[in-house]
CSV table of C-alpha atoms in Angstrom, one decimal:
chain,number,residue,atom,x,y,z
A,309,UNK,CA,-0.1,0.1,0.0
A,310,UNK,CA,1.2,3.5,-0.8
A,311,UNK,CA,1.1,6.3,1.7
A,312,UNK,CA,1.8,10.1,1.1
A,313,UNK,CA,2.7,13.0,3.2
A,314,UNK,CA,1.0,16.2,2.3
A,315,UNK,CA,0.0,19.6,4.0
A,316,UNK,CA,1.4,18.4,7.4
A,317,UNK,CA,-0.1,14.8,7.6
A,318,UNK,CA,0.2,11.4,6.3
A,319,UNK,CA,-2.6,9.8,4.5
A,320,UNK,CA,-3.3,7.0,2.0
A,321,UNK,CA,-2.1,8.1,-1.5
A,322,UNK,CA,-5.6,7.7,-2.8
A,323,UNK,CA,-6.7,10.7,-0.6
A,324,UNK,CA,-3.8,13.0,-1.4
A,325,UNK,CA,-5.1,15.8,-3.7
A,326,UNK,CA,-3.7,19.1,-5.1
A,327,UNK,CA,-5.7,21.9,-6.6
A,328,UNK,CA,-5.9,22.0,-10.4
A,329,UNK,CA,-4.4,25.6,-10.4
A,330,UNK,CA,-1.2,24.0,-9.3
A,331,UNK,CA,1.4,25.0,-11.9
A,332,UNK,CA,2.4,21.1,-12.2
A,333,UNK,CA,-0.9,20.8,-13.8
A,334,UNK,CA,-1.2,24.1,-15.6
A,335,UNK,CA,2.2,24.4,-17.0
A,336,UNK,CA,4.1,21.2,-16.1
A,337,UNK,CA,6.3,22.8,-13.5
A,338,UNK,CA,7.5,20.2,-10.9
A,339,UNK,CA,10.6,18.3,-9.8
A,340,UNK,CA,10.9,15.0,-7.9
A,341,UNK,CA,13.3,12.3,-7.1
A,342,UNK,CA,13.5,8.6,-6.4
A,343,UNK,CA,15.1,7.3,-3.4
A,344,UNK,CA,15.5,3.6,-2.9
A,345,UNK,CA,14.6,1.9,0.3
A,346,UNK,CA,16.1,-1.5,1.5
A,347,UNK,CA,15.0,-3.1,4.6
A,348,UNK,CA,13.6,0.4,5.8
A,349,UNK,CA,16.7,2.1,5.1
A,350,UNK,CA,17.1,4.9,2.4
A,351,UNK,CA,19.9,4.5,-0.1
A,352,UNK,CA,22.3,7.6,-0.7
A,353,UNK,CA,19.5,10.1,0.4
A,354,UNK,CA,21.9,13.1,0.7
A,355,UNK,CA,22.9,12.6,-2.8
A,356,UNK,CA,19.2,12.4,-4.0
A,357,UNK,CA,18.0,15.4,-2.0
A,358,UNK,CA,20.9,17.6,-3.3
A,359,UNK,CA,19.9,16.7,-6.8
A,360,UNK,CA,16.2,17.3,-5.9
A,361,UNK,CA,17.1,20.8,-4.6
A,362,UNK,CA,19.1,21.4,-7.9
A,363,UNK,CA,16.0,20.4,-10.0
A,364,UNK,CA,13.7,22.7,-8.1
A,365,UNK,CA,15.9,25.6,-8.2
A,366,UNK,CA,16.6,25.1,-11.9
A,367,UNK,CA,12.9,24.9,-12.4
A,368,UNK,CA,12.4,28.4,-10.9
A,369,UNK,CA,11.0,27.1,-7.5
A,370,UNK,CA,11.6,29.0,-4.3
A,371,UNK,CA,12.2,26.1,-2.1
A,372,UNK,CA,12.1,28.0,1.3
A,373,UNK,CA,12.4,25.7,4.1
A,374,UNK,CA,11.4,22.6,2.3
A,375,UNK,CA,14.7,20.8,2.6
A,376,UNK,CA,15.1,21.3,6.2
A,377,UNK,CA,11.9,19.4,6.7
A,378,UNK,CA,12.3,16.5,4.2
A,379,UNK,CA,14.7,14.4,5.9
A,380,UNK,CA,12.6,14.2,9.1
A,381,UNK,CA,9.4,13.6,7.1
A,382,UNK,CA,10.9,10.8,5.2
A,383,UNK,CA,12.4,9.1,8.4
A,384,UNK,CA,8.9,9.4,10.1
A,385,UNK,CA,7.3,8.0,7.1
A,386,UNK,CA,9.4,5.0,6.9
A,387,UNK,CA,8.5,4.1,10.5
A,388,UNK,CA,4.9,3.8,9.6
A,389,UNK,CA,3.5,0.4,9.3
A,390,UNK,CA,1.7,1.2,6.0
A,391,UNK,CA,5.1,2.3,4.4
A,392,UNK,CA,6.8,-0.3,2.2
A,393,UNK,CA,10.2,-1.3,3.8
A,394,UNK,CA,11.6,-2.3,0.4
A,395,UNK,CA,10.3,0.2,-1.9
A,396,UNK,CA,10.7,3.8,-3.1
A,397,UNK,CA,10.4,7.3,-1.6
A,398,UNK,CA,9.4,9.9,-4.2
A,399,UNK,CA,9.6,13.6,-2.8
A,400,UNK,CA,7.8,16.0,-5.3
A,401,UNK,CA,8.0,19.8,-5.3
A,402,UNK,CA,5.5,21.5,-7.6
A,403,UNK,CA,5.2,25.0,-8.9
A,404,UNK,CA,2.2,25.9,-6.6
A,405,UNK,CA,-0.5,28.5,-7.8
A,406,UNK,CA,1.7,31.6,-8.6
A,407,UNK,CA,3.7,32.0,-11.9
A,408,UNK,CA,5.7,35.2,-11.4
A,409,UNK,CA,7.4,35.3,-15.0
A,410,UNK,CA,8.9,31.7,-14.4
A,411,UNK,CA,9.5,32.3,-10.7
A,412,UNK,CA,7.3,30.1,-8.6
A,413,UNK,CA,7.3,31.6,-5.0
A,414,UNK,CA,4.7,29.4,-3.1
A,415,UNK,CA,5.5,25.8,-4.2
A,416,UNK,CA,3.9,22.8,-2.9
A,417,UNK,CA,5.5,19.5,-1.7
A,418,UNK,CA,4.5,16.0,-0.9
A,419,UNK,CA,6.2,12.7,-0.5
A,420,UNK,CA,5.0,9.3,-1.6
A,421,UNK,CA,6.1,6.1,0.0
A,422,UNK,CA,5.3,3.6,-2.4
A,423,UNK,CA,5.9,-0.2,-3.5
A,424,UNK,CA,8.8,-1.0,-5.7
A,425,UNK,CA,8.0,-2.1,-9.4
A,426,UNK,CA,11.2,-3.8,-10.4
A,427,UNK,CA,12.2,-5.3,-13.7
A,428,UNK,CA,11.0,-8.9,-13.7
A,429,UNK,CA,13.5,-11.8,-13.3
A,430,UNK,CA,13.0,-12.6,-17.0
A,431,UNK,CA,13.7,-9.0,-18.0
A,432,UNK,CA,17.0,-9.2,-15.7
A,433,UNK,CA,17.9,-12.6,-17.2
A,434,UNK,CA,17.5,-12.0,-20.6
A,435,UNK,CA,17.9,-8.2,-21.0
A,436,UNK,CA,15.6,-5.6,-22.6
A,437,UNK,CA,15.3,-3.4,-25.7
A,438,UNK,CA,15.2,0.4,-25.9
A,439,UNK,CA,13.3,2.4,-28.5
A,440,UNK,CA,15.5,5.2,-30.2
A,441,UNK,CA,13.8,8.6,-29.4
A,442,UNK,CA,14.7,11.4,-31.9
A,443,UNK,CA,12.5,14.0,-29.9
A,444,UNK,CA,15.4,14.9,-27.4
A,445,UNK,CA,15.2,15.9,-23.7
A,446,UNK,CA,15.1,19.4,-22.5
A,447,UNK,CA,17.2,20.4,-19.5
A,448,UNK,CA,19.0,17.1,-18.7
A,449,UNK,CA,20.3,18.4,-15.3
A,450,UNK,CA,16.6,18.6,-13.8
A,451,UNK,CA,14.7,15.7,-12.9
A,452,UNK,CA,11.4,17.1,-14.0
A,453,UNK,CA,7.9,15.7,-13.7
A,454,UNK,CA,7.5,16.3,-17.3
A,455,UNK,CA,8.2,13.1,-19.3
A,456,UNK,CA,6.3,13.9,-22.2
A,457,UNK,CA,9.4,13.9,-24.5
A,458,UNK,CA,10.4,10.4,-23.5
A,459,UNK,CA,6.8,9.1,-23.7
A,460,UNK,CA,6.0,10.4,-27.2
A,461,UNK,CA,8.0,7.6,-29.2
A,462,UNK,CA,6.5,5.0,-26.8
A,463,UNK,CA,2.9,5.8,-27.4
A,464,UNK,CA,3.5,4.5,-31.0
A,465,UNK,CA,5.4,1.3,-30.3
A,466,UNK,CA,4.6,-2.3,-29.4
A,467,UNK,CA,5.3,-3.6,-26.0
A,468,UNK,CA,8.7,-5.1,-26.9
A,469,UNK,CA,10.5,-1.8,-25.8
A,470,UNK,CA,11.2,-1.3,-22.2
A,471,UNK,CA,11.7,2.5,-22.4
A,472,UNK,CA,13.1,5.1,-24.9
A,473,UNK,CA,16.8,6.1,-25.6
A,474,UNK,CA,17.4,9.6,-26.4
A,475,UNK,CA,19.6,10.0,-29.6
A,476,UNK,CA,20.4,13.5,-31.0
A,477,UNK,CA,20.1,14.2,-34.7
A,478,UNK,CA,24.0,14.0,-34.8
A,479,UNK,CA,24.0,10.4,-33.6
A,480,UNK,CA,24.9,10.8,-30.0
A,481,UNK,CA,23.3,8.7,-27.4
A,482,UNK,CA,22.6,10.5,-24.1
A,483,UNK,CA,20.5,8.6,-21.7
A,484,UNK,CA,17.1,6.6,-21.5
A,485,UNK,CA,14.0,8.1,-20.2
A,486,UNK,CA,14.3,7.0,-16.7
A,487,UNK,CA,18.0,5.9,-16.4
A,488,UNK,CA,21.4,6.3,-17.6
A,489,UNK,CA,22.9,4.5,-20.5
A,490,UNK,CA,26.3,2.7,-20.7
A,491,UNK,CA,27.8,1.1,-23.9
A,492,UNK,CA,30.6,-1.4,-23.6
A,493,UNK,CA,33.3,-1.7,-26.5
A,494,UNK,CA,36.5,-3.7,-26.3
A,495,UNK,CA,35.9,-4.2,-22.6
A,496,UNK,CA,35.6,-0.4,-21.8
A,497,UNK,CA,32.5,1.2,-20.5
A,498,UNK,CA,31.4,4.4,-22.4
A,499,UNK,CA,28.7,6.7,-21.0
A,500,UNK,CA,27.6,10.3,-21.6
A,501,UNK,CA,29.1,13.0,-19.2
A,502,UNK,CA,27.0,14.8,-16.7
A,503,UNK,CA,25.6,18.1,-18.3
A,504,UNK,CA,24.5,16.1,-21.2
A,505,UNK,CA,22.6,13.6,-19.1
A,506,UNK,CA,21.1,14.0,-15.6
A,507,UNK,CA,23.5,13.2,-12.6
A,508,UNK,CA,22.3,9.7,-11.7
A,509,UNK,CA,23.0,8.8,-8.2
A,510,UNK,CA,23.2,5.2,-9.3
A,511,UNK,CA,25.4,6.2,-12.4
A,512,UNK,CA,27.7,7.7,-9.9
A,513,UNK,CA,27.9,4.5,-7.6
A,514,UNK,CA,28.4,2.3,-10.7
A,515,UNK,CA,31.4,4.4,-11.8
A,516,UNK,CA,32.9,4.3,-8.5
A,517,UNK,CA,32.5,0.5,-8.5
A,518,UNK,CA,33.9,0.3,-12.0
A,519,UNK,CA,37.1,2.3,-11.0
A,520,UNK,CA,37.7,0.3,-7.8
A,521,UNK,CA,37.6,-3.0,-9.8
A,522,UNK,CA,39.7,-2.2,-12.8
A,523,UNK,CA,36.9,-1.5,-15.3
A,524,UNK,CA,37.9,1.2,-17.5
A,525,UNK,CA,35.3,3.9,-18.0
A,526,UNK,CA,35.3,6.6,-20.7
A,527,UNK,CA,33.0,9.7,-20.1
A,528,UNK,CA,31.7,10.8,-23.6
A,529,UNK,CA,28.6,10.1,-25.5
A,530,UNK,CA,28.1,6.7,-27.2
A,531,UNK,CA,27.3,6.9,-30.9
A,532,UNK,CA,24.5,5.4,-32.6
A,533,UNK,CA,27.1,4.2,-35.2
A,534,UNK,CA,28.9,2.1,-32.5
A,535,UNK,CA,25.9,0.1,-31.6
A,536,UNK,CA,26.6,-2.6,-34.2
A,537,UNK,CA,30.2,-3.2,-32.8
A,538,UNK,CA,29.4,-2.9,-29.0
A,539,UNK,CA,29.7,-6.1,-27.1
A,540,UNK,CA,27.1,-5.2,-24.4
A,541,UNK,CA,25.0,-2.3,-23.1
A,542,UNK,CA,23.1,-1.5,-19.9
A,543,UNK,CA,21.4,1.2,-17.8
A,544,UNK,CA,21.3,2.2,-14.3
A,545,UNK,CA,18.8,3.6,-12.0
A,546,UNK,CA,17.5,3.6,-8.3
A,547,UNK,CA,14.9,1.0,-9.3
A,548,UNK,CA,16.5,-0.8,-11.9
A,549,UNK,CA,20.0,-0.9,-10.4
A,550,UNK,CA,21.9,-2.2,-13.3
A,551,UNK,CA,19.9,-3.6,-16.0
A,552,UNK,CA,21.2,-5.2,-19.3
A,553,UNK,CA,20.1,-4.0,-22.7
A,554,UNK,CA,20.2,-6.4,-25.6
A,555,UNK,CA,18.6,-4.4,-28.3
A,556,UNK,CA,18.2,-0.8,-29.4
A,557,UNK,CA,15.6,-0.3,-31.9
A,558,UNK,CA,16.3,-3.2,-34.5
A,559,UNK,CA,19.9,-3.3,-33.7
A,560,UNK,CA,20.9,-6.3,-31.6
A,561,UNK,CA,23.8,-5.7,-29.0
A,562,UNK,CA,26.7,-8.2,-29.0
A,563,UNK,CA,25.2,-11.5,-29.0
A,564,UNK,CA,21.9,-10.5,-27.9
A,565,UNK,CA,22.4,-11.6,-24.3
A,566,UNK,CA,23.4,-9.9,-21.2
A,567,UNK,CA,27.2,-9.5,-21.2
A,568,UNK,CA,29.9,-10.2,-18.5
A,569,UNK,CA,30.7,-6.5,-17.5
A,570,UNK,CA,27.1,-5.8,-17.1
A,571,UNK,CA,26.7,-8.8,-14.9
A,572,UNK,CA,29.7,-8.1,-12.9
A,573,UNK,CA,28.7,-4.6,-12.2
A,574,UNK,CA,25.2,-5.7,-11.0
A,575,UNK,CA,26.7,-8.2,-8.8
A,576,UNK,CA,29.3,-5.7,-7.4
A,577,UNK,CA,26.3,-3.0,-7.0
A,578,UNK,CA,24.3,-5.8,-5.0
A,579,UNK,CA,27.3,-6.8,-2.8
A,580,UNK,CA,28.0,-3.2,-2.0
A,581,UNK,CA,24.6,-1.6,-1.2
A,582,UNK,CA,25.3,-1.4,2.6
A,583,UNK,CA,28.0,1.2,1.8
A,584,UNK,CA,25.4,3.6,0.7
A,585,UNK,CA,22.5,2.9,3.3
A,586,UNK,CA,21.7,5.6,5.6
A,587,UNK,CA,21.3,5.3,9.4
């Protein structure tokens, strides 16, 4: 069961409502983050809240004292019997009702404590396919509630694609709709630099684990033209952790199966979760 904190109290998420005058509805102005919870403990919460703060400020929202309250609200929420102990915490900050020429001085915020909808065991075992997205993502450093650019290609697809993958007109691959993207060529991991993509918290941890274990990482945008010669690919996110990608559009990656670097990094990630758990 999902529970929500809003306007000073906790309630079932089905009872949480905001006015239709809110700028998240009127203009799509809102920021959020997704914080993984393992056995009742948040994972890398400081990095997530720092990113959320940057996303809100980058959206023109006056954050006020929100971030002095959020850590306590999240801790209190996770102590509740109706909050999932292995799930996801999603704090949201909306534009509120006032739009002062792109400045939003009276935001709303709420926090959802929800069950985790992870990739299936079959998807993890066999890998998944991504749909090339030529629309492009605006403001990659902001984790916005507006996912329209990523959803447009998916609305015309069949169910064989897991999510969309942003590719520029010049053929540069940046990131997937809800995760960072990595391509493996000649045993090296290639991933787009922060600035062209969202600063993924799980991405940073994967890069740390790669460096600690002798896996070379090159930070540049992978090219669409390199997909045919890549040995493997994967994505990373709080929910998916490390997920193998075996196909992009019609292009099969490597032998069409999850590769050894992907599997090694996921095993390293799960073995090191405790290092980033919060007290």
